[in-house]
Structures are given as C-alpha cells and as structure tokens.
CSV table of C-alpha atoms in Angstrom, one decimal:
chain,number,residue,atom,x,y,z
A,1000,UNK,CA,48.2,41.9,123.6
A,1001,UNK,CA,50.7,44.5,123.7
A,1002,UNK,CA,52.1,43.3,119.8
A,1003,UNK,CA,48.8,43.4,118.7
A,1004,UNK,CA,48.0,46.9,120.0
A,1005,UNK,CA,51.2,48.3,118.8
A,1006,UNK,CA,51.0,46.7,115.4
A,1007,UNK,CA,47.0,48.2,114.8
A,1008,UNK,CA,48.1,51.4,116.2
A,1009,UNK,CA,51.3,51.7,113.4
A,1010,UNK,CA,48.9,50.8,111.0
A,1011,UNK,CA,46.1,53.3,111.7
A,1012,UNK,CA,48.6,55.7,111.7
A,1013,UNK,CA,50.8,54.9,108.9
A,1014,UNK,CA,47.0,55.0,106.9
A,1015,UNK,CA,46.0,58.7,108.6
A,1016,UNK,CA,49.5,60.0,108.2
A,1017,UNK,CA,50.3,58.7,104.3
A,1018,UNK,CA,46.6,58.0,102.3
A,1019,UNK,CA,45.3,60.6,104.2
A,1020,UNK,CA,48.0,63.1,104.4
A,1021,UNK,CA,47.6,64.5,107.9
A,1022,UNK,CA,50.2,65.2,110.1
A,1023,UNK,CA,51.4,62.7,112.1
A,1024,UNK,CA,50.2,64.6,115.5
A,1025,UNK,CA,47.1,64.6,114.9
A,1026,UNK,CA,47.2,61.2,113.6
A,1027,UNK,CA,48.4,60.2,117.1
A,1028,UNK,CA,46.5,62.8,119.0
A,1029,UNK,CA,43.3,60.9,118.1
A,1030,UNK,CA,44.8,57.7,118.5
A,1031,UNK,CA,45.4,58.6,122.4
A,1032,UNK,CA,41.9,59.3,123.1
A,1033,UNK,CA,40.9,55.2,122.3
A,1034,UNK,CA,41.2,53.6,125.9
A,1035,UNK,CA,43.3,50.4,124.3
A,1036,UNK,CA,45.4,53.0,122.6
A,1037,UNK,CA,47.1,54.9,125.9
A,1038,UNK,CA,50.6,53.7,126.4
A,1039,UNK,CA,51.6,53.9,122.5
A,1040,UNK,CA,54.7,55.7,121.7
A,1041,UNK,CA,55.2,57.1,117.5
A,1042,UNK,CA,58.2,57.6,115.4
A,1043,UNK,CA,57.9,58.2,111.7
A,1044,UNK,CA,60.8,57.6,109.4
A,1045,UNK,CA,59.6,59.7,106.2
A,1046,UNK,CA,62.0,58.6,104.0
A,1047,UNK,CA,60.7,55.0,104.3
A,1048,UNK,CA,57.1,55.7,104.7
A,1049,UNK,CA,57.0,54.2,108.0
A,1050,UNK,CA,55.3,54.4,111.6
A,1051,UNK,CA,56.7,52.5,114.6
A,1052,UNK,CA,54.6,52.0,117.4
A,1053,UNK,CA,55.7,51.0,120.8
A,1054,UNK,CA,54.1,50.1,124.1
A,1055,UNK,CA,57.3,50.8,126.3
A,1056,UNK,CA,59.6,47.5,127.5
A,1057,UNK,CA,56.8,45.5,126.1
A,1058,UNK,CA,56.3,45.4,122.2
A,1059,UNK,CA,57.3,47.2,119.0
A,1060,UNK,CA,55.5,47.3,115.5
A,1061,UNK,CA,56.2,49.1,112.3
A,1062,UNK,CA,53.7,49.3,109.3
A,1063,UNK,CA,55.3,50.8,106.2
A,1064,UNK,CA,53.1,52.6,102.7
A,1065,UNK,CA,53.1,50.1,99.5
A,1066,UNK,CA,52.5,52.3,96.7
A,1067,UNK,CA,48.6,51.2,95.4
A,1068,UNK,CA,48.0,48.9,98.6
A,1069,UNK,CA,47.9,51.2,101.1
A,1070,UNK,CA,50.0,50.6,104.8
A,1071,UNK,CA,51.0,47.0,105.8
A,1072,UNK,CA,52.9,45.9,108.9
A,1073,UNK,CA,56.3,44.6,108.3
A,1074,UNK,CA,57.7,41.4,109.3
A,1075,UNK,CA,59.1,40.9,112.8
C-alpha cells in the first residue's frame, strides 16, 4: 500500500505542479490534507520534470511530464 500511495501521490503532483503550473507547495500542501496522503515526502528535479514521492523506510515513486501525454510514473 505504501508503493501505491507514493506512486498516486507523485503523480497528482507531477500533474498540479507541470499541466497546471502551480508551485510545487501548494501542490503538496493540498495533497497533506487527504487522510491516505499523510506520511508523503516531495522532491522535484525541474530539470527532468519529475516528482518523487516517498513514504519514509517504506516506498519510493517518481512520475516524470511527457510532453502531450501529461505525467506518467516511471519504471521501478
């Protein structure tokens, strides 16, 4: 459960913080306020287009922009 938490929460944020252009705070902000959403850790990597989400010593997912498709996760 932890993967799958981690992997939707990169993904909603990679979508709020690069199709919709918000900052990645308040992407995040929001994000902490959903109950299964409480123990997620962000990092962005700008250059890339990526969000990494983390449930600490448990899981780790990344989804990543494709130009025209919108954010994906990327393969473990």
């Amino acid at each position: 459960q932890a993967g799958d938490a981690a992997g939707m929460g990169a993904r909603i944020a990679c979508s709020c913080r690069y199709v919709e252009g918000r900052a990645l705070g308040d992407c995040t902000q929001e994000l902490h306020g959903m109950p299964w959403m409480t123990l997620r850790r962000y990092a962005e990597d700008t250059k890339a287009q990526r969000i990494t989400a983390s449930v600490p010593l448990m899981a780790s997912r990344s989804a990543r922009l494709k130009d025209g498709f919108g954010c994906h996760p990327e393969r473990e």
